[in-house]
Amino acid sequence: MARMTMVQAINDALRVAMRRDPRVVVMGEDVGVNGGVFRATDGLYQEFGPDRVIDTPLAEAGIIGTAIGMAVNGLRPVAEIQFDGFLAPAHEHVVNHLARIRWRSRGRFTAPVVVRIPSFGGIRALEHHSESIEAWYMNNPGLKIVVPSTAYDAKGLLLAAIEDPDPVLFLEPKRLYRAFREEVPEDYYTVPIGKARVAREGRDVSLFTYGAMVPVALEAAEKAAQEGIDVEVIDLRSLMPLDVEAIVASVQKTGRVVVLNEAPRTAGAAAEIIALINDKALLYLEAPVIRVTGFDVPMPYLLSEDLYLPDAERVLAAIREVRSY
Amino acid sequence: MATREEELLAPYLQVRSVLGVDGTPVGPEPDLTPDQLREIYRWMIFLRVHDQRLLTLQRQGRLGTFAPFSGQEACQVGSAYLLEPRDWIFPTYRDHGAMMVHGVPEVNIIRYFMGDEWGSRSPDGVNVFPISIPIATQLNHAVGCAWASKIKGEDAVAVGYVGDGGTSEGDFHEALNFASVFNVPAIIFVQNNRYAISVPLHRQMKSRSIAQRAIAYDIPGVRVDGQDVLAVISVFREAIDRARSGGGPTLIEALTYRYGPHTTSDDPKRYRSQEEVEEWQARDPIERMRRYLVARGLWTEQEDEDLWAWAREQVAAAVAEAEAMGRPDPAAIFDYVYAELPWHLREQKEKLLAELARRQGEVKSHG
């Protein structure tokens, strides 16, 4: 075991994957000599060379498009898109091709590409560097969508994503890259895609969230505990597929639900989770579900970022409201 | 006196030819056996018959929207004829001729245009990517595929197909740039048939040729008579040899023409004259090859009649086979989204199948 930040755990996962599987190649802007703008690929170029750690031209459609061709021809590309907002130029390749190669060819061809995307807000970045893009793709069948919130999960989920036979969008909460250090095994292990994690057990209120909002949820839960409200925090980890069993089990236990995401409110992941609860567990509810989200505005620049991002106070207010209904 | 610019562009404006319009050789003929020459001709006739038959089926309501390629047979056959089974093609919706030459059964193509995704499933071992409808995207897939060959130390070549309109897309330029920077064994094959649906080439670009765009990427660019199958084969032989031996990508522009509409949904009379169509039909690639074969004593009128009859039988049999297949299995729309069905798709699939069974029960009880 070693103590690692999340970005170190991601780096370690890439190194472990590349050592055990010669088909794995890493590609993207600045991922080679520079080791990635967040250092997620640090040292890989020196160990594996320019054929497997590829500095590409600055062209996201070209990156995802060529990664698809590589994957179809037997490689396991892990493509980095430098920031969330810059997946937009590659959107066509993601929705029109990456998600559909298996389906369109009736299983003859597959495109097991992992797209790593430093995502979400909270690092005082420029415009287009703090976006929540998960809902763009939850409504687009054929992709898996994974969001870690711990260093351990980041490594295990990334290794699972690289091993997965289907394309995976791997959204890395850049706000958590260096927020903490944790014990992370140095050898190979996977964390299954599609399984949520109970981040904190509780009896009174279920709080479903993911990514950079997990620490916010835990902070709110601690504050609620001081008021005698026992909150269960579920880190979803995977948004496609969602872990319906974990969601239903927690709703059955508490009957009171808050859903938290930092993406804009309308048609966000929280809306889907609430619809799922409606489908599967409505009669267990003791109160209407409350969602805490970002606003339906473009992600504000750094001076107003904190107005937008849900914080523990906003989450705590929702916890109180759902508890006292 | 030629300007520097004219000197630079000259090689990219020159059109490579082997056969004149009357079938007389005007350039060095590619090294092909008489059997190969006859096979090439047989392919072109088969494709013409196939194409005309599918157009008729669409008019009869037996096929969905269809993109005919009649007029472009020399490009279709010439681009795929020399490829080895390990090589790849990444086609558009007007390249099912090349797809068949590279090993896709005709019944797949018919099922595809009937609306069955199974048609896009190339048989195992046939390296033909499904038809890409989004314009020019498949060029990046071809470049990535070729790049993987190179990284793996293999010598397979990938051909990406695109039309003249597709050269305006960013993907065309990104693909050429990646292919150039990483020196991958890809061939970018542009069939310049002069129209993107209705928009003529001069609204796509101010460049004097598509081939000259190779200058910007510092890769070989070639312009070829796309109605001359032996010329197309000649430039492909050079491009394939270059790619296989580590020499990198080639951009090929073939000057061609589609006799029919863009798809069965448009009326080309709105944007081009009948005279223009007839001018191009006078340069027909099949007739040109026939004259060449007859002049060389490799072909007779009787063989010609037999060949057209054989092609009609082949196509009729494939159409019958495709129509006998009926509707696709409803479960299939769910089964290939992921390697394994996630819970939500399992639920949706079961619900649809139960609903279909219930409706079928109702039909029976009311029947």
XYZ file of C-alpha atoms in Angstrom, chain B residues 12-17 71-75 164 189-194 201 205 208-211 222-229 231-232 235 252-258 280 283 285 288:
46
model
C -1.992 17.976 -58.635
C -4.081 19.072 -61.607
C -2.791 16.454 -63.994
C -5.242 13.545 -64.324
C -3.785 10.055 -64.405
C -5.278 7.900 -67.211
C -21.387 5.835 -62.875
C -18.835 5.306 -60.111
C -18.149 1.601 -60.691
C -14.544 2.121 -61.736
C -13.868 3.847 -58.412
C -16.044 15.863 -52.574
C -9.884 8.114 -51.283
C -12.025 11.019 -52.463
C -14.609 10.259 -55.105
C -15.152 13.705 -56.527
C -18.516 13.284 -58.247
C -18.902 17.070 -58.424
C -17.714 21.581 -55.950
C -13.674 24.941 -52.080
C -8.219 23.991 -58.052
C -8.135 20.340 -57.082
C -8.782 18.202 -54.048
C -5.492 16.405 -54.637
C -2.853 12.043 -56.859
C -5.624 12.918 -59.288
C -7.024 10.126 -61.369
C -9.699 9.598 -64.014
C -12.359 7.917 -61.925
C -14.099 6.548 -65.036
C -11.010 4.557 -65.933
C -10.796 1.455 -63.766
C -6.084 4.084 -63.867
C -7.753 3.798 -60.466
C -2.812 4.691 -58.457
C -6.312 10.126 -54.010
C -8.858 12.251 -55.850
C -10.885 10.424 -58.496
C -12.899 12.475 -60.982
C -16.203 10.693 -61.338
C -19.939 11.207 -61.642
C -23.074 9.674 -60.233
C -20.568 11.758 -68.479
C -17.396 8.341 -70.784
C -16.380 3.209 -67.207
C -14.623 1.853 -71.877
